[in-house]
CSV table of N, CA and C in Angstrom, one decimal:
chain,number,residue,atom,x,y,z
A,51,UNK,N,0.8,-1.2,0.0
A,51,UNK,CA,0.0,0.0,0.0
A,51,UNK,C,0.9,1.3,0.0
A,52,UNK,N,1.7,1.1,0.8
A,52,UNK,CA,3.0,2.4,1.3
A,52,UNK,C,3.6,2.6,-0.5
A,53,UNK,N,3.9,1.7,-1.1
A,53,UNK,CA,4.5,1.8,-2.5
A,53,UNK,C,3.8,2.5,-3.3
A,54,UNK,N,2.3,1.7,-3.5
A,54,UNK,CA,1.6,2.5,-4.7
A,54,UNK,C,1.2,4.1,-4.2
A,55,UNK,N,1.0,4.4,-2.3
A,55,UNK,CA,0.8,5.5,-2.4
A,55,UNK,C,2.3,7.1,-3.2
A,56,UNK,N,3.3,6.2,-2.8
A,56,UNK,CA,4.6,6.5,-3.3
A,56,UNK,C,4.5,7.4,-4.5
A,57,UNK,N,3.9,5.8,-5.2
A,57,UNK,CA,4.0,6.1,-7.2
A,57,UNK,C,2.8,7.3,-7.4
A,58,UNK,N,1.9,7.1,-6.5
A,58,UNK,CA,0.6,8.2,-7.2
A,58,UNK,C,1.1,9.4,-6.5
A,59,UNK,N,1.7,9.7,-5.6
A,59,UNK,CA,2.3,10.7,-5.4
A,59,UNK,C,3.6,11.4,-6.1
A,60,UNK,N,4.2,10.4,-6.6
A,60,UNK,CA,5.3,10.9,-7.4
A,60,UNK,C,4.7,11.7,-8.7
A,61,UNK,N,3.7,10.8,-9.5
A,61,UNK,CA,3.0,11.0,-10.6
A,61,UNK,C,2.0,12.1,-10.5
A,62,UNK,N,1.6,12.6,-9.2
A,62,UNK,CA,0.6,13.6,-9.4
A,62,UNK,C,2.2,14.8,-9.2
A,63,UNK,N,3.4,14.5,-7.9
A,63,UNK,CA,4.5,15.4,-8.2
A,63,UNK,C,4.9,16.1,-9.6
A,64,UNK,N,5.4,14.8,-10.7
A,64,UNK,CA,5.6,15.3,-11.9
A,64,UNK,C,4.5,16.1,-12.3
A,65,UNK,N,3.2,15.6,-12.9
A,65,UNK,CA,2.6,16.6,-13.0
A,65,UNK,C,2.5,18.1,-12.8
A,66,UNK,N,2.3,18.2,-11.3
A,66,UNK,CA,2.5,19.5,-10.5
A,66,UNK,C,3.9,19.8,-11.1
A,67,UNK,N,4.7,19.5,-11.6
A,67,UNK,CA,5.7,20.1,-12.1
A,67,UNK,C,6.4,20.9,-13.3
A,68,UNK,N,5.1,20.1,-14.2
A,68,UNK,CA,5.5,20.5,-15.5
A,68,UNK,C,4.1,21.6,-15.5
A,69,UNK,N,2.8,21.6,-15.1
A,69,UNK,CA,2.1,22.6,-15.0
A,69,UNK,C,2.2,23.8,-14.3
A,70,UNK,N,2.5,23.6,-13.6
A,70,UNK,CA,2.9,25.2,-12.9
A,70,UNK,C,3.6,26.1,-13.3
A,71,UNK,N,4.9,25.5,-13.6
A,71,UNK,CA,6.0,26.5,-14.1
A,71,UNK,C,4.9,26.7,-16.0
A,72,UNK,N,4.4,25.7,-16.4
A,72,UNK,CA,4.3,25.8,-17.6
A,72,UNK,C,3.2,27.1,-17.8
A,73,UNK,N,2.2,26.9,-16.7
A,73,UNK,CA,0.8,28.3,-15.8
A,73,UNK,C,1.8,29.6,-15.9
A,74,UNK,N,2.7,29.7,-15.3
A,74,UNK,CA,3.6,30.9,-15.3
A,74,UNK,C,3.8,31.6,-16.1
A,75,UNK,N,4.8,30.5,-16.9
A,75,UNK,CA,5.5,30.8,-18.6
A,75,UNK,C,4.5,31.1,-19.5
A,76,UNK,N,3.7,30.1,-19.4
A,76,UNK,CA,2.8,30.5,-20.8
A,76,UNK,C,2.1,31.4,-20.4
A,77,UNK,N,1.4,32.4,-19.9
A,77,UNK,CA,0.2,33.1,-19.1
A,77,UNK,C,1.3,34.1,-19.6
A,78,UNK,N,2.3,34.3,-18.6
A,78,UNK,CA,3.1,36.1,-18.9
A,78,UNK,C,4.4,35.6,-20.1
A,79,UNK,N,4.9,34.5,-20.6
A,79,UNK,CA,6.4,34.6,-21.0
A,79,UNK,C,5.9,35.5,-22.7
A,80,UNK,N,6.7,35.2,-23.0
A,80,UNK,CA,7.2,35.8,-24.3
A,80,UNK,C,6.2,35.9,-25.4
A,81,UNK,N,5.6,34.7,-25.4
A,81,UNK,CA,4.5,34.5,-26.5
A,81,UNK,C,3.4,33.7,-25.7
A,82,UNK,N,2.4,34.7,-24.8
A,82,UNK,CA,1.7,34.2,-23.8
A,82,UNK,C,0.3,33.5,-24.5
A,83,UNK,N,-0.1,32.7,-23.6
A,83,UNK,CA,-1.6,31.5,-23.7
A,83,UNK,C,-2.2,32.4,-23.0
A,84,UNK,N,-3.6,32.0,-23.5
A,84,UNK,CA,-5.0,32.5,-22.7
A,84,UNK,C,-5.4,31.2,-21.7
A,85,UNK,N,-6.1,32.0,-20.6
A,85,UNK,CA,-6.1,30.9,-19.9
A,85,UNK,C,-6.7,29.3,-19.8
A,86,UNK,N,-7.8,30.0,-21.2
A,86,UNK,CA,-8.2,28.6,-21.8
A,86,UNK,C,-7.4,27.6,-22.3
A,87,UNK,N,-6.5,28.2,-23.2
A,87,UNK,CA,-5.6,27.3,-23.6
A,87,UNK,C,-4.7,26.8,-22.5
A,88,UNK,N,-4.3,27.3,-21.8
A,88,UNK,CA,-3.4,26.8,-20.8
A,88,UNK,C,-4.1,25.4,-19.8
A,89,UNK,N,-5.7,25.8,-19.7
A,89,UNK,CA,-6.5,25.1,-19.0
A,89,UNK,C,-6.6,23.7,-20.2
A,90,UNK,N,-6.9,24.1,-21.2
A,90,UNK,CA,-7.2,22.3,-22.4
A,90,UNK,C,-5.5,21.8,-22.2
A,91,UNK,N,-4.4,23.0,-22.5
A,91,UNK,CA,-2.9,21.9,-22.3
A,91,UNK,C,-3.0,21.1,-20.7
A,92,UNK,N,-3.7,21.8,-20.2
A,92,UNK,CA,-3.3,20.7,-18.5
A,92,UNK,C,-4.4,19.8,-18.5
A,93,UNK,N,-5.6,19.3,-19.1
A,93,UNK,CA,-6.5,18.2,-19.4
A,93,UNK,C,-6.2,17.2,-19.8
A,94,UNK,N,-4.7,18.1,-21.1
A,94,UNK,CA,-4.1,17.2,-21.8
A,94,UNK,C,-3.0,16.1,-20.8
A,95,UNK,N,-2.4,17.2,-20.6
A,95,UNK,CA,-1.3,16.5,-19.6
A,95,UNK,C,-2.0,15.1,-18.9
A,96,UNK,N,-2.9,16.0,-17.3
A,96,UNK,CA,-3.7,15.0,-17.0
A,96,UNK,C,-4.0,13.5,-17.3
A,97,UNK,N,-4.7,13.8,-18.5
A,97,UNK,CA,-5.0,12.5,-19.1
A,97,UNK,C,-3.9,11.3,-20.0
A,98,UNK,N,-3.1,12.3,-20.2
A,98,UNK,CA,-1.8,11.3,-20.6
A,98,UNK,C,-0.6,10.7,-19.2
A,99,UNK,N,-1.2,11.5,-18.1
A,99,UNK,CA,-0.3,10.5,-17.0
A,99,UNK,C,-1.5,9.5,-16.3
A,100,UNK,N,-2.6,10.0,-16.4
A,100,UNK,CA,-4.0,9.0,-15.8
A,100,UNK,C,-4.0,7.6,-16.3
A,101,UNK,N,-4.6,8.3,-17.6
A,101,UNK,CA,-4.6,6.5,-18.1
A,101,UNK,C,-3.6,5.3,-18.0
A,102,UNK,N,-1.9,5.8,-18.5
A,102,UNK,CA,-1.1,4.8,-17.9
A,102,UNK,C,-1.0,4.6,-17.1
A,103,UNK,N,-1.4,5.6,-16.1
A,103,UNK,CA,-1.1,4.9,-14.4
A,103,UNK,C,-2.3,3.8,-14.0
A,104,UNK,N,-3.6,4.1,-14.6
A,104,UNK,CA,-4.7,3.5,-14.3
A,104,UNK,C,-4.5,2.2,-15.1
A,105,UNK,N,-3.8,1.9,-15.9
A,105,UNK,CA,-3.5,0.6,-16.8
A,105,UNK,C,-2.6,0.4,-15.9
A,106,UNK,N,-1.7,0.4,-16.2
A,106,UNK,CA,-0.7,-0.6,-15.6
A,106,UNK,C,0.0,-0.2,-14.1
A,107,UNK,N,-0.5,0.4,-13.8
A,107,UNK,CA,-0.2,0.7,-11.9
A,107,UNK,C,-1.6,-0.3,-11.1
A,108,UNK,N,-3.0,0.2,-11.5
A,108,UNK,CA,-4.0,0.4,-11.1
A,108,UNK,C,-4.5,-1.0,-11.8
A,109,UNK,N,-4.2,-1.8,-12.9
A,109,UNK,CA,-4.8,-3.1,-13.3
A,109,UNK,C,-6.3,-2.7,-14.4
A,110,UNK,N,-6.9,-1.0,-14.0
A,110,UNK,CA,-7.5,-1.1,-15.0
A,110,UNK,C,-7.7,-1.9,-16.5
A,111,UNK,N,-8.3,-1.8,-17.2
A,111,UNK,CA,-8.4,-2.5,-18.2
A,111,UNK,C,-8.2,-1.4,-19.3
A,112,UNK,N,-7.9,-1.3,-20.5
A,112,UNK,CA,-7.5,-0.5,-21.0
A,112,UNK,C,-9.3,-0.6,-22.0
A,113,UNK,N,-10.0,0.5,-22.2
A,113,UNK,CA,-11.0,1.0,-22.5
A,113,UNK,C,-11.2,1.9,-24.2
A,114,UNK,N,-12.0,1.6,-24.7
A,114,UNK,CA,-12.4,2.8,-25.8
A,114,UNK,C,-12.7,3.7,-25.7
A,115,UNK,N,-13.5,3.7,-24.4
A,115,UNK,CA,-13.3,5.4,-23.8
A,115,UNK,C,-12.3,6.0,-23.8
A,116,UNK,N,-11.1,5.5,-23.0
A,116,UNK,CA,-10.0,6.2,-23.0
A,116,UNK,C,-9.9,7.1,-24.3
A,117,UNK,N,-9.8,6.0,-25.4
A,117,UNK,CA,-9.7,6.5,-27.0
A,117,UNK,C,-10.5,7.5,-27.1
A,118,UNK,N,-11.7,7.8,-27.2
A,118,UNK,CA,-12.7,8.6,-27.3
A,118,UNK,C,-12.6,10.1,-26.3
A,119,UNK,N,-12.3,10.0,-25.4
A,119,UNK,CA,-11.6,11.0,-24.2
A,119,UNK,C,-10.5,11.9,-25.1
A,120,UNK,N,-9.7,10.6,-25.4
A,120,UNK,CA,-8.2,11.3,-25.9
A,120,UNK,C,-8.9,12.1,-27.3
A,121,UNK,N,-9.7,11.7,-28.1
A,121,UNK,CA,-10.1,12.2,-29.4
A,121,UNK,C,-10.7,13.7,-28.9
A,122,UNK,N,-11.5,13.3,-27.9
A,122,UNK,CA,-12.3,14.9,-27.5
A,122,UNK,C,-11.0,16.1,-27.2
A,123,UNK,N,-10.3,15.4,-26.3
A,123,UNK,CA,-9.6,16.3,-26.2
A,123,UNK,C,-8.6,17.3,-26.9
A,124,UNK,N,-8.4,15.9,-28.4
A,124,UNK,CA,-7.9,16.8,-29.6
A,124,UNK,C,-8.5,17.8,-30.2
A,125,UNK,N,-9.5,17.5,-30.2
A,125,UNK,CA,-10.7,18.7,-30.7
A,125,UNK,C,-10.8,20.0,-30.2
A,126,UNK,N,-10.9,19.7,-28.9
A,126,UNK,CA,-10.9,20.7,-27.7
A,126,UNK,C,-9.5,21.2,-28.1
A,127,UNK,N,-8.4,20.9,-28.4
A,127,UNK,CA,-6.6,21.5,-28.6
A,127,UNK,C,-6.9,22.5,-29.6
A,128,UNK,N,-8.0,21.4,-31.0
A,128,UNK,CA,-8.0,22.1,-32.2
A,128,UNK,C,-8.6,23.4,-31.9
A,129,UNK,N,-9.6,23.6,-31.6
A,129,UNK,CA,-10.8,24.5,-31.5
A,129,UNK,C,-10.1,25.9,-30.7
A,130,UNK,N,-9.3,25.4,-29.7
A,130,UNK,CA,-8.9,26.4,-28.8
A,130,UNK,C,-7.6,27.0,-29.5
A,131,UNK,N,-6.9,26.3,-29.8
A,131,UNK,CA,-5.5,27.1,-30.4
A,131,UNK,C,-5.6,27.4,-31.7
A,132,UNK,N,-6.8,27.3,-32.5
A,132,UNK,CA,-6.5,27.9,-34.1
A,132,UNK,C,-7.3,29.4,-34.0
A,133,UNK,N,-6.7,29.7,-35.2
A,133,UNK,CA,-6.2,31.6,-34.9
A,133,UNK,C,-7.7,32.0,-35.6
């Protein structure tokens, strides 16, 4: 139990890692995001560290939903970041 709480801690760490500084950078840096976009990149993130952790940490079963999720959320990338 002490292990897996470990891993989902590490995994929600990375996370928290690469969004925050990325919340910062992208919001005020050089060539800034709106907050929307910054909000669909971190759904994105999310769901690309969930599902493998939920497969192969967690025993889930790997799902079409997952597929279907991942598809919406391209849409959602498309819609928000074209000019």
């Amino acid at each position: 139990m002490r292990v897996i709480s470990i891993v989902s801690w590490g995994i929600a760490l990375f996370e928290y890692l690469l969004q925050v500084p990325a919340n910062r950078i992208g919001y005020s840096g050089p060539h800034p995001l709106t907050l929307a976009q910054l909000k669909i990149m971190q759904e994105v993130i999310t769901l690309s560290v969930f599902v493998p952790f939920s497969v192969f940490f967690m025993g889930e079963k790997f799902r079409l939903d997952f597929i279907w999720a991942a598809l919406c959320l391209c849409g959602a990338v498309f819609f928000i970041f074209r000019k």
